[in-house]
């Protein structure tokens, strides 16, 4: 297992390098220019040239990249083009927000997905199964931002049960934190719960037909124990693989849902950085997102190995 | 330029009483929450190039500010005197910055000189330099006569930063001014909310009514609307969009139409016909102006929140010319007549740059122009680049907005002079237009300048290279409680609330 972790961490280095080169190159190819925003509509050509010079934008792209890389390997991702906010500081401040949202969404997706999948698998072709299948189809088809708007209209604007916008840090008030993440997490987690439900149902139907399940039931083991201890544990093995993908999807989806709920996470930061062509901020964000995805995949591999001894690396 | 002297005593009285229902205040209490549609970029007013002034106003005070009728009245200044290229400004004594540093003429001069050096603020571009005449008298030397200099000092150009803040490379997040509130970095959350608390050293303590003022960064219009509906914010600013229209018709909410606004217009840059010969023909330009159904445009594109526009200034502005109302009234027959009279009766085509926010506007205009045989090809440009592209000869025409509260002298600087920012084809203005633009600089009195600029607007309408379409007022959405709060005073021509004397709703 340790070897797997070391291998993955080593693989992260070239991956981050390639991603940083691509991000830097693609951003530099865009025709828009952050200097336009800095000097405003009243700016003159002279000011434009002055600010470009100050930001080092007149240097060739490869030189700018090498300068950035030189600082980045020392842990300095620089600061925004637009102010003195450090990239690392801005990203680290927002990371817990997006992680909160993603983690709660994943939890909701697992709870709903597993429950619906098991219920459907226990009574195939029953109304429960059909309802779960219909729900899964709906969940996957509905865009999460639209669903988020509906949730806000009902539960925030009309019923006033939850705040319509904003995020309260967990350290400030656990109760308010929960209230602030519940609606966006439902909006975000619904489509993943649908995907998980489908996978759980399919895996459970297969597992429930296995001999060892029949044997367990024949031995008179309690129904719940058979289902949750023996069947579900085995059915979850393929689900873990789906979960890894779904968490990556949730991270991406959080970028949009954050806008709907005015949550100041990595998504909001990313959208502002793209709009402003704030290259240092974009670079930092992309690196962190890649790091996150790789970490999730690594965690999934470890979990996969724990659930399925055959899958453990020799 | 005539010399104008303002009485210090009168100025002091005006400054203190600026459009506010001011009464001696009890201890500051309560919170007021305002939502801003643009993200905070910088808290350095001298590097502020666009929106976002609501983040600055709690901390920074300017030398002058606008009274309810739009006239400039002293705030940190106590009066002013303009004599040719010399502007003398006596300053308020006994004022200190929130970090304890004293406010005096030397500091004020350093502020103005820094703003000039940075070169971002349009209103300071006529300033040569500033110096302290004595401890509390600031002297500004102009490069050229500028009747709008005091007006410019009402905004970011006149905001005063503490000396230590000016030397601080992180000033964009550590503002230090003389204002009624101080920025609380500890309580603020970067990118989400900026928190301000009372300034213990404020020179006019009775004007501090709040224990806490918050500016929330909510760029998404629907999220901001939901925050207003649920009471998470007390007020916020909007552009003319569907969400603002919803506020306008939602019980319990109020859409305030503040003075001034954004005047959307088409600019025929190539009016000598270098790229598009038809644009040299005045009949063509007049045909285009008459072909626009402004009422339909306002209803369909700006959700009924705009006013038809035929000139740069909005009703109520001292430069507004009432005679121009309806000068280009929608008249398709007239437009076709003009086209028939022109050298291009069969029409022509041209490219118009577009950014996403203007796409629907341009689609509407393209439809109107199609009716008279003109094909306008909408050419998308990268968001954020429209202004720069409009300053180049890439396009024969462009489309922008003009802030109707901007002094008319800037109209000449942007569009009229041969070297104007948005005159990329370097077209020489007509003698009459140039004479009017110059005459407008010869007095500081709006009563004298008003008629001149009214004539200039009429001449612009006649030459028809600036075709004004619709003016969207500054829109502020407020809760019912905010609307009923007598201490809420919206700043003239701004999308912010005057914080001096503001109390919480409850």
Tab-separated table of N, CA and C in Angstrom, chain A residues 3 6 8 15 27 32-33 64 84 108 126 144-145 159 165 167 190 202 217 221 224 228 243 257 265 271-272 276 308:
chain	number	residue	atom	x	y	z
A	3	UNK	N	3.775	1.485	-1.212
A	3	UNK	CA	4.374	1.614	-2.533
A	3	UNK	C	3.401	2.342	-3.481
A	6	UNK	N	3.411	6.015	-2.687
A	6	UNK	CA	4.638	6.662	-3.172
A	6	UNK	C	4.603	6.791	-4.697
A	8	UNK	N	2.013	6.970	-6.636
A	8	UNK	CA	1.053	8.006	-7.041
A	8	UNK	C	1.596	9.411	-6.802
A	15	UNK	N	2.714	15.124	-13.760
A	15	UNK	CA	1.344	15.522	-14.099
A	15	UNK	C	1.140	17.018	-13.840
A	27	UNK	N	-3.808	29.914	-21.521
A	27	UNK	CA	-4.242	31.222	-21.024
A	27	UNK	C	-3.545	32.343	-21.790
A	32	UNK	N	-7.995	38.077	-24.919
A	32	UNK	CA	-8.322	39.109	-23.926
A	32	UNK	C	-7.089	39.414	-23.077
A	33	UNK	N	-7.194	40.491	-22.313
A	33	UNK	CA	-6.007	41.008	-21.664
A	33	UNK	C	-6.379	41.567	-20.288
A	64	UNK	N	8.243	33.811	-19.106
A	64	UNK	CA	7.305	34.064	-18.002
A	64	UNK	C	7.005	32.762	-17.275
A	84	UNK	N	-2.864	42.579	-4.046
A	84	UNK	CA	-1.727	41.955	-3.362
A	84	UNK	C	-2.087	40.609	-2.747
A	108	UNK	N	-24.308	12.983	1.059
A	108	UNK	CA	-25.720	12.917	0.652
A	108	UNK	C	-25.885	11.940	-0.511
A	126	UNK	N	-40.437	-4.117	-8.724
A	126	UNK	CA	-41.582	-3.669	-7.915
A	126	UNK	C	-41.759	-2.164	-8.098
A	144	UNK	N	-27.785	20.607	-12.005
A	144	UNK	CA	-27.708	20.920	-10.565
A	144	UNK	C	-27.954	22.394	-10.255
A	145	UNK	N	-27.594	23.311	-11.169
A	145	UNK	CA	-27.837	24.720	-10.862
A	145	UNK	C	-29.333	25.022	-10.857
A	159	UNK	N	-40.011	29.123	2.638
A	159	UNK	CA	-40.121	28.551	3.984
A	159	UNK	C	-39.130	29.150	4.988
A	165	UNK	N	-28.207	32.304	0.503
A	165	UNK	CA	-26.846	32.493	-0.018
A	165	UNK	C	-25.832	32.415	1.126
A	167	UNK	N	-21.977	31.212	3.065
A	167	UNK	CA	-21.388	30.037	3.720
A	167	UNK	C	-20.874	30.460	5.092
A	190	UNK	N	-27.379	15.330	-5.790
A	190	UNK	CA	-28.493	14.549	-6.324
A	190	UNK	C	-28.103	13.724	-7.545
A	202	UNK	N	-27.552	-2.471	-9.375
A	202	UNK	CA	-27.019	-3.477	-10.287
A	202	UNK	C	-26.110	-4.467	-9.545
A	217	UNK	N	-28.611	-17.076	4.344
A	217	UNK	CA	-30.029	-17.007	4.689
A	217	UNK	C	-30.525	-18.370	5.167
A	221	UNK	N	-29.421	-16.623	9.369
A	221	UNK	CA	-28.895	-15.326	9.794
A	221	UNK	C	-29.969	-14.250	9.608
A	224	UNK	N	-31.280	-8.457	8.015
A	224	UNK	CA	-30.473	-7.225	7.970
A	224	UNK	C	-28.978	-7.538	7.911
A	228	UNK	N	-26.691	-6.197	4.965
A	228	UNK	CA	-25.700	-5.139	5.211
A	228	UNK	C	-24.286	-5.680	5.458
A	243	UNK	N	-17.663	5.986	-7.145
A	243	UNK	CA	-17.599	7.087	-6.194
A	243	UNK	C	-16.410	8.004	-6.493
A	257	UNK	N	-22.426	25.419	-8.707
A	257	UNK	CA	-23.389	25.571	-7.608
A	257	UNK	C	-22.972	26.703	-6.666
A	265	UNK	N	-16.187	29.786	-2.741
A	265	UNK	CA	-15.237	28.681	-2.770
A	265	UNK	C	-14.289	28.791	-3.945
A	271	UNK	N	-13.926	31.328	-11.472
A	271	UNK	CA	-14.692	32.079	-12.478
A	271	UNK	C	-14.182	33.526	-12.555
A	272	UNK	N	-13.916	34.111	-11.392
A	272	UNK	CA	-13.389	35.487	-11.394
A	272	UNK	C	-12.016	35.518	-12.077
A	276	UNK	N	-11.101	37.592	-15.459
A	276	UNK	CA	-10.098	38.658	-15.416
A	276	UNK	C	-8.790	38.255	-16.083
A	308	UNK	N	-11.409	-4.907	-1.120
A	308	UNK	CA	-11.180	-6.044	-2.001
A	308	UNK	C	-9.709	-6.468	-1.945
